[in-house]
Coordinates of C-alpha atoms in Angstrom, one line a residue:
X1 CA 0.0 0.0 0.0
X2 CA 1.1 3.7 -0.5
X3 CA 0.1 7.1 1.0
X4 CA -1.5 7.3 -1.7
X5 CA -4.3 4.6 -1.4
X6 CA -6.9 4.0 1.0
X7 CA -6.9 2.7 3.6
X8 CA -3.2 3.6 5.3
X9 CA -1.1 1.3 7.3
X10 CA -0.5 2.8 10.4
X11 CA 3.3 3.7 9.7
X12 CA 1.6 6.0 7.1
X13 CA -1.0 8.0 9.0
X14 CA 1.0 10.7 10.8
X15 CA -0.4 13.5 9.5
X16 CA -3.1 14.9 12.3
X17 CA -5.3 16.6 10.0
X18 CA -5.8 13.1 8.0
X19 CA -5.7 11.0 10.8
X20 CA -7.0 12.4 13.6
X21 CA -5.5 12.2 17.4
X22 CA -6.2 8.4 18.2
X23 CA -4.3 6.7 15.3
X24 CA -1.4 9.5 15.3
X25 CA -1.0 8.4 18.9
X26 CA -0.7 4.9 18.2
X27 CA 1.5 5.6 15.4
X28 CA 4.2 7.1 17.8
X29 CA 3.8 4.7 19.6
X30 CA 4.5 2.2 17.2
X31 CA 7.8 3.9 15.9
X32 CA 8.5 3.9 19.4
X33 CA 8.6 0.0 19.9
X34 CA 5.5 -0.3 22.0
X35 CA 3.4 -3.0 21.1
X36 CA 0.1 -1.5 19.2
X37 CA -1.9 -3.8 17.2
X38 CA -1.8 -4.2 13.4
X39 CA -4.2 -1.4 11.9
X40 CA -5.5 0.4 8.9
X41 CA -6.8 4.0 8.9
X42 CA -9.6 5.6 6.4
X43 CA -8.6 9.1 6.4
X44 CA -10.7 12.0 7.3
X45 CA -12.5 13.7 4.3
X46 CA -12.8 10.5 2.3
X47 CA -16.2 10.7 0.1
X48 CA -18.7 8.3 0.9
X49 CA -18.7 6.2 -2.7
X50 CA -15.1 5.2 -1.9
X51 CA -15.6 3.2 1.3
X52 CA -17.3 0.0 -0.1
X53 CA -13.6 -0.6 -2.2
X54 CA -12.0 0.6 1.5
X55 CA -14.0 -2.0 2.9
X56 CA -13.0 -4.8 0.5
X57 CA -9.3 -4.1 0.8
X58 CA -9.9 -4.2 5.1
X59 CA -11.5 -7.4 4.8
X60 CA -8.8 -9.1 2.3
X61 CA -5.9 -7.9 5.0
X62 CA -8.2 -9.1 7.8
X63 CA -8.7 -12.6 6.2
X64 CA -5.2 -14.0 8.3
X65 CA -5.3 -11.3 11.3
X66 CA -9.1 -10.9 12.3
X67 CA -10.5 -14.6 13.2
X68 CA -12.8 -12.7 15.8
X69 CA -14.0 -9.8 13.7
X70 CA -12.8 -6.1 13.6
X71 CA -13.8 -2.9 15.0
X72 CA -13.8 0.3 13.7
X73 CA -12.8 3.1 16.1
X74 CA -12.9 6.8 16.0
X75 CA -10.1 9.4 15.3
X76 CA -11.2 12.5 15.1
X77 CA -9.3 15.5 14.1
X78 CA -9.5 17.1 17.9
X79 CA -9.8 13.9 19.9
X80 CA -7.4 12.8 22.5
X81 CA -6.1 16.0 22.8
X82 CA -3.7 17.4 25.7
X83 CA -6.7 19.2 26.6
X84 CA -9.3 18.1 25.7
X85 CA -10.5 13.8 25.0
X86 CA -13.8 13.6 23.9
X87 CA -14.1 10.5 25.5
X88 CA -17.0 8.2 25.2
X89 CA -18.5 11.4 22.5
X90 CA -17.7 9.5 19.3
X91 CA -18.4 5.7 18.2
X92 CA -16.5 2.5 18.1
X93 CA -18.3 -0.4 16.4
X94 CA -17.6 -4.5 16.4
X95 CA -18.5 -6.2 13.2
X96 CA -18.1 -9.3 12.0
X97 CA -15.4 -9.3 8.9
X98 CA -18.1 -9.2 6.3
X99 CA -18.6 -6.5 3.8
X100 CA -21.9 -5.1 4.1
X101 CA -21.6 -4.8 8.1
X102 CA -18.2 -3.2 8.2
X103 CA -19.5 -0.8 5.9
X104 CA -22.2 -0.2 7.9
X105 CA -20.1 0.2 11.2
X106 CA -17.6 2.5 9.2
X107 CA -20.3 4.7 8.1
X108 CA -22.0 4.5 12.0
X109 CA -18.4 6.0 13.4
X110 CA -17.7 8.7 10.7
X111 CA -21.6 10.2 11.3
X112 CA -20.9 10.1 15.2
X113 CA -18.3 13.1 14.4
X114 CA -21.4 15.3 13.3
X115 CA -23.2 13.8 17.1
X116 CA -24.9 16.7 19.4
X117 CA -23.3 15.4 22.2
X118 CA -19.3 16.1 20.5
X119 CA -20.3 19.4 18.9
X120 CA -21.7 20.7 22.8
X121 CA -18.5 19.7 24.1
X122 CA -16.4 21.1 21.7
X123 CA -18.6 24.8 22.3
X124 CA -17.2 24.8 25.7
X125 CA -13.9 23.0 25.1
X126 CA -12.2 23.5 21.9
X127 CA -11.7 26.3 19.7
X128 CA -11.6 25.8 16.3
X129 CA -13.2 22.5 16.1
X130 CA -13.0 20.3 13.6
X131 CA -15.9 18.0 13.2
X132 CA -13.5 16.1 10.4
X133 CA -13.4 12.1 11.0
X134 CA -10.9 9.0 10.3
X135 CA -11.8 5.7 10.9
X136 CA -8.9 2.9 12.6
X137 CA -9.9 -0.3 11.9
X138 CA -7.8 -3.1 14.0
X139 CA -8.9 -6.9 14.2
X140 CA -10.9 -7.7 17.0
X141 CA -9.0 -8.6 20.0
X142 CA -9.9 -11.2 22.6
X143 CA -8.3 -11.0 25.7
X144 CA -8.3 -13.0 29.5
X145 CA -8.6 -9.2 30.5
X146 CA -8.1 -5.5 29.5
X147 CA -8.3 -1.9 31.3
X148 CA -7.0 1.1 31.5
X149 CA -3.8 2.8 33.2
X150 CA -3.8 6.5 34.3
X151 CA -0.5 7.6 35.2
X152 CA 1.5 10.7 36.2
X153 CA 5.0 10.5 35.0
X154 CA 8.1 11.5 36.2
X155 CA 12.1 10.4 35.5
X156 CA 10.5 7.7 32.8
X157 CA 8.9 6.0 36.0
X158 CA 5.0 6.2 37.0
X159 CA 5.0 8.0 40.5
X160 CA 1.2 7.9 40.7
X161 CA -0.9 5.6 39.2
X162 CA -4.8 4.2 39.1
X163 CA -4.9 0.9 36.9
X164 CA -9.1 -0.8 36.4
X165 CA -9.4 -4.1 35.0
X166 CA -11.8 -6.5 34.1
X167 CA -12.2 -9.9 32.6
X168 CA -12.8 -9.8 28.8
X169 CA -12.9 -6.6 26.8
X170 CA -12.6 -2.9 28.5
X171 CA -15.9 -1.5 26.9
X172 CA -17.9 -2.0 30.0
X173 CA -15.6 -0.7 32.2
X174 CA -14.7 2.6 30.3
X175 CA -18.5 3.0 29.3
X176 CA -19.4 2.7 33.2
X177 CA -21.4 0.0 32.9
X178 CA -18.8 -2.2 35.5
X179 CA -16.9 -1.6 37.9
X180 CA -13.6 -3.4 37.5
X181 CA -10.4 -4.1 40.1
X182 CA -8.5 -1.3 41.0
X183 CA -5.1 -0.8 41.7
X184 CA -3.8 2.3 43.2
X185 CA -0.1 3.6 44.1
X186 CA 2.4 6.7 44.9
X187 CA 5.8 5.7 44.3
X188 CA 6.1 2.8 46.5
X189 CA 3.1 3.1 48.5
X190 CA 0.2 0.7 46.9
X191 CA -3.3 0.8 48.4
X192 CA -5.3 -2.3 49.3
X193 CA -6.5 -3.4 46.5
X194 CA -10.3 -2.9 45.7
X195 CA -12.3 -5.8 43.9
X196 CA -14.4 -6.1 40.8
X197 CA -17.9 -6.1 40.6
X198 CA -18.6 -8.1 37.3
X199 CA -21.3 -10.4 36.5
X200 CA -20.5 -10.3 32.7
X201 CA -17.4 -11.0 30.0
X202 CA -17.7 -9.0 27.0
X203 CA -15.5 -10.9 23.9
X204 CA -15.6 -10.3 19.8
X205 CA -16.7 -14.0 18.6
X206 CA -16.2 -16.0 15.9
X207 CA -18.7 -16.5 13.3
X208 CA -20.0 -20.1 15.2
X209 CA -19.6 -18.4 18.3
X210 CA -22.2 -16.0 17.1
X211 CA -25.0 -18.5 16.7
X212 CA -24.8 -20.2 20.2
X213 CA -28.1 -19.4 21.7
X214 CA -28.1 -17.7 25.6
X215 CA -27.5 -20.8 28.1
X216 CA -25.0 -22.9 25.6
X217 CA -21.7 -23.3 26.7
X218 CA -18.6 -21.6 25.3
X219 CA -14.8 -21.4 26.2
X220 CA -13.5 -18.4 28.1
X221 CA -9.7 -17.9 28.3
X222 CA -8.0 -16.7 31.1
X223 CA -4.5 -16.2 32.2
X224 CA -4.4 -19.6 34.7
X225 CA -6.5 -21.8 31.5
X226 CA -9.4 -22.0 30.0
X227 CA -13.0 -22.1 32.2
X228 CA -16.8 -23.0 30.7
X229 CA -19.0 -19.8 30.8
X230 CA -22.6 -20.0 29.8
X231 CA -24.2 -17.6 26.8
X232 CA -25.7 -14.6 28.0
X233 CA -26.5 -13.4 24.9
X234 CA -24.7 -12.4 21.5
X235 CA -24.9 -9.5 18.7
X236 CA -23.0 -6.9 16.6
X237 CA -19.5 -9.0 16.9
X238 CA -19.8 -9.7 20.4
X239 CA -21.0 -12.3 23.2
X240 CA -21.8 -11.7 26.6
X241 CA -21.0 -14.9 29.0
X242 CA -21.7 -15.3 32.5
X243 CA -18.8 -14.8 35.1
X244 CA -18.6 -18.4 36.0
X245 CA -18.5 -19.4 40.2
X246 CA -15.5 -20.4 39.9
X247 CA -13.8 -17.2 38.7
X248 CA -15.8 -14.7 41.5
X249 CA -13.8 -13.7 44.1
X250 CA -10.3 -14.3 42.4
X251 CA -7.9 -11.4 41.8
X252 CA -8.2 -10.0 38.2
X253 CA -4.9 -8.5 37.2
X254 CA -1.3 -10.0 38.5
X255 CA 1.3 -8.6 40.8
X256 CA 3.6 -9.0 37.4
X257 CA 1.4 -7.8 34.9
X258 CA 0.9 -4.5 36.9
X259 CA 4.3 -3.7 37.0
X260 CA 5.0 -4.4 33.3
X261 CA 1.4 -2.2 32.2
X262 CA 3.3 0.7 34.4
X263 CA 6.4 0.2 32.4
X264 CA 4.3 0.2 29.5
X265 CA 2.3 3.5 30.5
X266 CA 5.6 5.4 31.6
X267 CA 7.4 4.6 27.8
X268 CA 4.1 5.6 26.2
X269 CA 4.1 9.1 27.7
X270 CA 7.4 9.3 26.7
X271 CA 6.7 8.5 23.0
X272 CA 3.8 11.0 23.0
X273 CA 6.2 14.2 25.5
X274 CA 3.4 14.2 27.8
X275 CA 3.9 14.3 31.8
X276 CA 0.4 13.0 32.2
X277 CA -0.8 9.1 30.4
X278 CA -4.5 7.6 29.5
X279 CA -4.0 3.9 28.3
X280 CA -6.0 1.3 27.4
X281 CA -4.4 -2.1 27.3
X282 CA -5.5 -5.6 26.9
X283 CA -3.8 -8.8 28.0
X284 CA -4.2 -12.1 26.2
X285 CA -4.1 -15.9 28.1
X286 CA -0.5 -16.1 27.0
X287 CA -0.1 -13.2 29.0
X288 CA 0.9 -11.3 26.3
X289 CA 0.6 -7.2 26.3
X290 CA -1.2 -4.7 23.7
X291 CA -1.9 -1.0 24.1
X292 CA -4.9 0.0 22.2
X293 CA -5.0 3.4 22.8
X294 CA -3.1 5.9 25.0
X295 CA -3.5 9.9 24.9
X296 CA -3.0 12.3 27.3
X297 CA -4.4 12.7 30.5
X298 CA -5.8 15.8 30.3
X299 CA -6.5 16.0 34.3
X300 CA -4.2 15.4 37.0
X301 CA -4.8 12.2 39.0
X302 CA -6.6 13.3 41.9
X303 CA -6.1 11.3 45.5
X304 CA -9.5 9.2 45.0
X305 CA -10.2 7.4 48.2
X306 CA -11.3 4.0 48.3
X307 CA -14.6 3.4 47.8
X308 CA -16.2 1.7 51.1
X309 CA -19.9 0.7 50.8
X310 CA -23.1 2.4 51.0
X311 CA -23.4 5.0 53.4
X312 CA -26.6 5.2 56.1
X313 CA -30.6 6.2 54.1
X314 CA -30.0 9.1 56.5
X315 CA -27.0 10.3 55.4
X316 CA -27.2 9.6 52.0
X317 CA -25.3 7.1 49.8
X318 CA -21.6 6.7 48.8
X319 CA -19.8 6.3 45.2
X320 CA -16.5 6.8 44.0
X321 CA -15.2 10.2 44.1
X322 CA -14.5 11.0 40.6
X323 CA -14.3 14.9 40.1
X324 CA -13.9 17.2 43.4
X325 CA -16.0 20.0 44.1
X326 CA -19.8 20.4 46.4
X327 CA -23.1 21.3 44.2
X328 CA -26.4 21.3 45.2
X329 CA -29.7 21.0 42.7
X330 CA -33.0 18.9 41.7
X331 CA -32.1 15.5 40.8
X332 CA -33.1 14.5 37.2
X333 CA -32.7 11.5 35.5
X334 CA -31.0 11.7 32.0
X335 CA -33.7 10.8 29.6
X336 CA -34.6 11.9 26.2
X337 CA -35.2 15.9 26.5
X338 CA -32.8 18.4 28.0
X339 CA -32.5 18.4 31.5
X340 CA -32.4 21.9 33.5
X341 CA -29.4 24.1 34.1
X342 CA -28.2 23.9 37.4
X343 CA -29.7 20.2 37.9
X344 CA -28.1 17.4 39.5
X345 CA -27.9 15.0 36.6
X346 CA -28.2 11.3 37.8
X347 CA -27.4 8.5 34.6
X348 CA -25.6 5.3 33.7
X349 CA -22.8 6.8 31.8
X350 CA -22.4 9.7 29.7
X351 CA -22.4 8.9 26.1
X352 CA -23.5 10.5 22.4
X353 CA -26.7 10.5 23.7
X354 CA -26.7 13.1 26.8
X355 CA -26.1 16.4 24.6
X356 CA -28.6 18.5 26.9
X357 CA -27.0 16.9 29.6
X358 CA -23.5 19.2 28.3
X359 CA -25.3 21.9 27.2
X360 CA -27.1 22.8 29.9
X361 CA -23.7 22.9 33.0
X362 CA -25.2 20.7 35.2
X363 CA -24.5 21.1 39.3
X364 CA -23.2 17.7 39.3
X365 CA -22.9 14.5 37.6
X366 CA -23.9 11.1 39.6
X367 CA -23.4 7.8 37.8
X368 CA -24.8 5.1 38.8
X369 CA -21.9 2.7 37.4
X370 CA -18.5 3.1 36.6
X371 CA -15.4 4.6 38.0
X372 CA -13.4 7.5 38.3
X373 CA -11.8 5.9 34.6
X374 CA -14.5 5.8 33.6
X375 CA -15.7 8.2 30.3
X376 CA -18.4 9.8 32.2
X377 CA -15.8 10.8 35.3
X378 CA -13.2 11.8 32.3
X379 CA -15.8 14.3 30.9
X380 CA -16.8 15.3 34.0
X381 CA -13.0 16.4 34.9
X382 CA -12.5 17.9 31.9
X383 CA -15.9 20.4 32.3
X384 CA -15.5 20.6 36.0
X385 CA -18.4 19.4 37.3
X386 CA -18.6 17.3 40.5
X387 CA -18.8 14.0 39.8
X388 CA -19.7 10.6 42.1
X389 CA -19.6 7.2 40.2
X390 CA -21.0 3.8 41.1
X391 CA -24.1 5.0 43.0
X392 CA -27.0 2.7 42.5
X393 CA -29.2 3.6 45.0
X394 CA -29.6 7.2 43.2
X395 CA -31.5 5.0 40.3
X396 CA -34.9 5.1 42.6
X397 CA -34.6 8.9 43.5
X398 CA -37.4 10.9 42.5
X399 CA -37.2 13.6 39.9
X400 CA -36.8 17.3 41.8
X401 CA -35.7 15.5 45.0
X402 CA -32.6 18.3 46.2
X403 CA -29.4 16.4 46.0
X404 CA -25.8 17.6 47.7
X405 CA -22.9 16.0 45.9
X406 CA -19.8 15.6 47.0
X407 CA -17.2 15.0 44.2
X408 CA -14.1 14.7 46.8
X409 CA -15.9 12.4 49.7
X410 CA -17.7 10.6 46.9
X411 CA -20.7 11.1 48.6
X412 CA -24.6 11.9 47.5
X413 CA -27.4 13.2 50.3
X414 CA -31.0 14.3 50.0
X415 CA -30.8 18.2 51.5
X416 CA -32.8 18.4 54.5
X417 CA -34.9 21.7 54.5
X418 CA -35.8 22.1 50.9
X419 CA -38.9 20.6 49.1
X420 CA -38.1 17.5 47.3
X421 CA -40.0 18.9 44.1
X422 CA -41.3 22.4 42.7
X423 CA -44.3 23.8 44.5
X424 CA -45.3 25.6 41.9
X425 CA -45.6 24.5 38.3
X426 CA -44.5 26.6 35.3
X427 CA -46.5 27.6 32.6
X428 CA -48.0 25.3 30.5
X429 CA -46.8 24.6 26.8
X430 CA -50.1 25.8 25.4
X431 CA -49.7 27.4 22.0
X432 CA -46.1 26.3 22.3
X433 CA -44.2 24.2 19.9
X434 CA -42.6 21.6 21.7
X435 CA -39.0 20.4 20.8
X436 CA -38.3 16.8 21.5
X437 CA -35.4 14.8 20.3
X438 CA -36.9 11.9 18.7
X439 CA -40.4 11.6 17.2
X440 CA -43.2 10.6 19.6
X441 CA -45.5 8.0 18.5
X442 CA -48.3 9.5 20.1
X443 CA -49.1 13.2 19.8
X444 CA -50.0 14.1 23.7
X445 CA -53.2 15.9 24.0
X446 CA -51.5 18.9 25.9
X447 CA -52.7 21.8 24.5
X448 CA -49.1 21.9 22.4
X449 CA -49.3 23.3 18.8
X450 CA -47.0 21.5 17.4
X451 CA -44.0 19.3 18.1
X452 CA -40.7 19.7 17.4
X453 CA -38.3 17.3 16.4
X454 CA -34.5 18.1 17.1
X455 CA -32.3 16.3 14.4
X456 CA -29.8 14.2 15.2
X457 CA -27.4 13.3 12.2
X458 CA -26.2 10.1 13.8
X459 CA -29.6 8.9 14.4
X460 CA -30.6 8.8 10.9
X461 CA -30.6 11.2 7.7
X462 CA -32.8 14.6 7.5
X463 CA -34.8 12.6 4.5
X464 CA -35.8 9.7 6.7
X465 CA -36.8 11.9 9.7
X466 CA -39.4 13.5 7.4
X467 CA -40.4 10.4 6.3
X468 CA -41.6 9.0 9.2
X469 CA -43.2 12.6 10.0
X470 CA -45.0 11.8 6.7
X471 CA -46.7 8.3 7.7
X472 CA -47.6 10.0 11.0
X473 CA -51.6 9.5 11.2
X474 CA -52.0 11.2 14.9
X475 CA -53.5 15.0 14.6
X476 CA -50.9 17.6 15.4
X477 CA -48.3 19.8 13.6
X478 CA -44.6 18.0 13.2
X479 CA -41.8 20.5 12.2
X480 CA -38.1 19.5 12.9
X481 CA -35.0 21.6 14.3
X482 CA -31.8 21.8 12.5
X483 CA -28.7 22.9 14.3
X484 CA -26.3 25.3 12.8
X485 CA -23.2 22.9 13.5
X486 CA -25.2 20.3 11.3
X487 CA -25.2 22.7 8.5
X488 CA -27.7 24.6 6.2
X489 CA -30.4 21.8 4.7
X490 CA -30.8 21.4 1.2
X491 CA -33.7 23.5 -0.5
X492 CA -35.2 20.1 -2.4
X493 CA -34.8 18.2 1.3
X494 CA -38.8 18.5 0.9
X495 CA -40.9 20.9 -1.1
X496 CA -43.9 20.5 1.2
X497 CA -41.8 22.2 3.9
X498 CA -40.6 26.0 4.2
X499 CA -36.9 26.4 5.8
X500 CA -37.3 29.1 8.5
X501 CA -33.8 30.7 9.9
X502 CA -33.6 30.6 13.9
X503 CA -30.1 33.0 13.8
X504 CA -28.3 31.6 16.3
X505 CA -30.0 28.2 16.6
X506 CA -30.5 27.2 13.1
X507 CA -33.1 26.4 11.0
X508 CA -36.6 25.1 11.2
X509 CA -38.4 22.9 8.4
X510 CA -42.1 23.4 8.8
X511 CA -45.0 22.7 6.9
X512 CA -45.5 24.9 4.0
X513 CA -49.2 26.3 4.0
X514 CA -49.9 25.2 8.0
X515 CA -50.7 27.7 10.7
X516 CA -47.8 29.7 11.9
X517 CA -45.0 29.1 13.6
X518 CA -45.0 28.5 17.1
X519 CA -44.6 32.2 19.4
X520 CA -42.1 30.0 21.6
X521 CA -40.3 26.7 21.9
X522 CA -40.3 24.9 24.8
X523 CA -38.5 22.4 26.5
X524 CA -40.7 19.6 28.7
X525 CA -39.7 18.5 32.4
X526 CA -41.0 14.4 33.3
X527 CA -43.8 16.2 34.9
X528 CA -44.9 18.0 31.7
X529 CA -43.7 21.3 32.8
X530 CA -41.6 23.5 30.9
X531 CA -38.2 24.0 31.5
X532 CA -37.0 25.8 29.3
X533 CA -38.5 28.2 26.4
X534 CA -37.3 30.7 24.1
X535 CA -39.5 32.8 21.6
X536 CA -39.5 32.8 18.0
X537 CA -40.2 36.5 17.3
X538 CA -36.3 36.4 16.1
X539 CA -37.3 33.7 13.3
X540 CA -35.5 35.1 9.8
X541 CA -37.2 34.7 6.4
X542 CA -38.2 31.1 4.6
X543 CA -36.1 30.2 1.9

């Protein structure tokens, strides 16, 4: 292969603007001796028509080197920055080496680069974002058990550390949908190490692998041999076993393989002249090493004390302090609409999804999974907004209840003296258009004028949106919201619809010869009331 062809080896993609930051880490690293796995890049800027021949030439290098499938990662122009990581923003898929899948993964991680979610961040994070997109595609790795190592580094040694591990792949544990092992030191002084909570192994399959219905029996490899786990269930590339017994309670990652990941972690700093290290590593029964990705980290390693149990129903409930700092504000539960400025923010993990969760600065962040490595607790550092991970109990907490987080005792209470929930409601959305971000399937009789549908790029194209809006029998004006980052629409999107400019919002397609605009969009709380508005009397001229 030469520069010239697509896709690049990895030796080839150094240039930042075609590769993005995760694969022009990897490529230093490489050069630097470190062991990366074998990988291809589709540069940033490719046009669409060219990726089914991309595809075909992935596949035909993956025939030898992918015998669990692939997966196609993100490298975006401005991820994994010193500053700034957009971690968890952007989309890595597992596919099964076949053609029309991988194309459809590849095309699933380039359209997460145009994601709310990123394009929030980057407003408060980044100036002059780039929205541009590569694609690294490396075979499908299946380890005994992977994590991540966050390290400040000093003298070419790591003189304070966190390491999180778990059986099987990382995704869970960076996600923060488990908990893994942790392993925690200052130069010679190593805390007591804390233990997993997994019920789960997540591993890329083989084809047969694939088809083995939930309760059959498969082999999972681990460093001490291999152990019979029972199906959980399969899809996308990947199957889900069941922990088995035998495996609960026994320590995760070795005395040996710690020290050699902290090796590891201190070398790659060095290759990318950073002080500061993110990696994520895997570890295969052989016992053999890989570092999938490593960027900087872009927030010192806070002292994060260990986390020890629930806490009293007086007092509260206890997590893992992920991001220091004391907020106080309603609890709301991340769901489909924006939630309130200034609200505590309880969810599962931060992901594409939780755009109005960025946009409106929360008080505080409270995961109910995860770890202080975890992408939500990385995001959360990075805005500087008290964060507590690993709180289940928060999951049953009523919406509006007043919540104190601590982000340095990891520690969540109910405020005594406040009213658990608004006593007075706000106006209702009557004569309102109300914006939503996916289409209801049934209209509510609320006295709304219309509903609103926020496009979302990586949920589907403009065209198919207004399809569905088409086949809509329910009575009820549908118009849908375009954001400026998402660019300008096309005048023949729909000739039944006029394009209205929102300056400084974007641009509204509604339909041509129905009753006007809305005065005001609003913005809907779980108890139906509104939570935000802004009027319309700055709407520009149709097209």
């Amino acid at each position: 292969m030469t520069a010239n062809h697509v896709p690049l080896t990895l030796h080839q993609a150094d240039d930042p603007e075609k590769a993005g930051g995760k694969v022009c880490a990897l490529t230093r690293l490489h050069r630097a001796g470190l062991p990366v796995p074998d990988s291809l890049v589709i540069p940033a800027g490719i046009a669409d028509e060219k990726l089914p021949e991309a595809a075909a030439v992935i596949l035909r290098w993956a025939e030898t080197r992918a015998p669990h499938g692939l997966i196609a990662r993100s490298s975006a122009i401005n991820e994994d920055g010193r500053h700034h990581s957009f971690a968890g923003l952007y989309l890595s898929r597992f596919t099964p080496a076949h053609h029309p899948l991988l194309l459809t993964a590849l095309h699933a991680v380039r359209a997460s680069a145009r994601s709310a979610t990123a394009a929030a961040y980057a407003r408060q994070r980044v100036a002059g974002y780039n929205p541009r997109m590569a694609v690294l595609v490396q075979p499908a790795l299946r380890p005994a058990l992977s994590g991540v190592v966050a390290a400040e580094v000093a003298g070419g040694e790591c003189t304070t550390w966190r390491i999180e591990a778990v059986r099987g792949l990382a995704e869970p544990l960076v996600s923060g949908k488990q908990r893994g092992e942790v392993h925690c030191g200052s130069g010679d002084d190593r805390q007591p190490v804390i233990a997993a909570d997994q019920q789960t192994v997540l591993l890329p399959a083989t084809p047969m692998e694939l088809l083995a219905p939930p309760g059959e029996w498969l082999v999972l490899d681990t460093l001490t041999g291999p152990v019979p786990a029972k199906v959980r269930s399969s899809g996308q590339g990947l199957v889900t076993l069941h922990l088995p017994h035998e495996l609960t309670g026994i320590a995760v990652l070795p005395a040996d393989h710690r020290a050699a990941l902290l090796q590891y972690a201190a070398r790659a700093a060095a290759a990318l002249g950073v002080e500061r290290v993110d990696v994520e590593w895997t570890i295969s029964s052989s016992g053999t090493i890989t570092i999938v990705q490593a960027r900087p980290l872009t927030v010192p390693l806070a002292a994060l004390a260990p986390c020890s149990g629930p806490a009293g129903p007086e007092d509260g409930w206890r997590g893992h302090p992920a991001v220091a700092g004391v907020a106080v504000g309603p609890a709301v539960h991340l769901a489909d609409d924006a939630p309130p400025r200034g609200s505590v923010v309880i969810c599962e993990a931060l992901g594409p999804e939780a755009a109005g969760a960025l946009l409106n600065s929360p008080a505080a962040i409270v995961a109910t999974s995860g770890g202080p490595l975890s992408h939500t607790a990385i995001l959360a550092r990075e805005l500087g907004t008290p964060c507590v991970t690993n709180v289940r109990e928060v999951q049953s907490v009523a919406p509006g209840t007043m919540l104190r987080v601590d982000g340095s005792e990891g520690t969540v209470r109910p405020t005594a003296g406040l009213p658990a929930q608004r006593t007075a409601p706000l106006p209702s959305p009557a004569s309102s258009g109300v914006v939503t971000t996916r289409l209801p399937a049934t209209i509510p009789h609320d006295g709304r004028s219309a509903t609103i549908v926020l496009h979302d790029p990586h949920a589907g194209s403009v065209t198919d949106l207004l399809t569905q809006i088409r086949a809509k029998t329910a009575p009820g004006t549908i118009g849908v919201l375009l954001l400026n980052e998402h660019g300008r629409p096309p005048t023949d999107t729909a000739p039944e619809f006029d394009t209205v400019d929102l300056p400084g919002i974007g641009w509204l397609l509604w339909p041509a010869g129905s009753s006007p605009v809305p005065e005001r969009l609003v913005v809907l709380g779980p108890d139906g009331t509104v939570i935000h508005q802004r009027g319309t009397a700055w709407a520009g001229g149709t097209r």
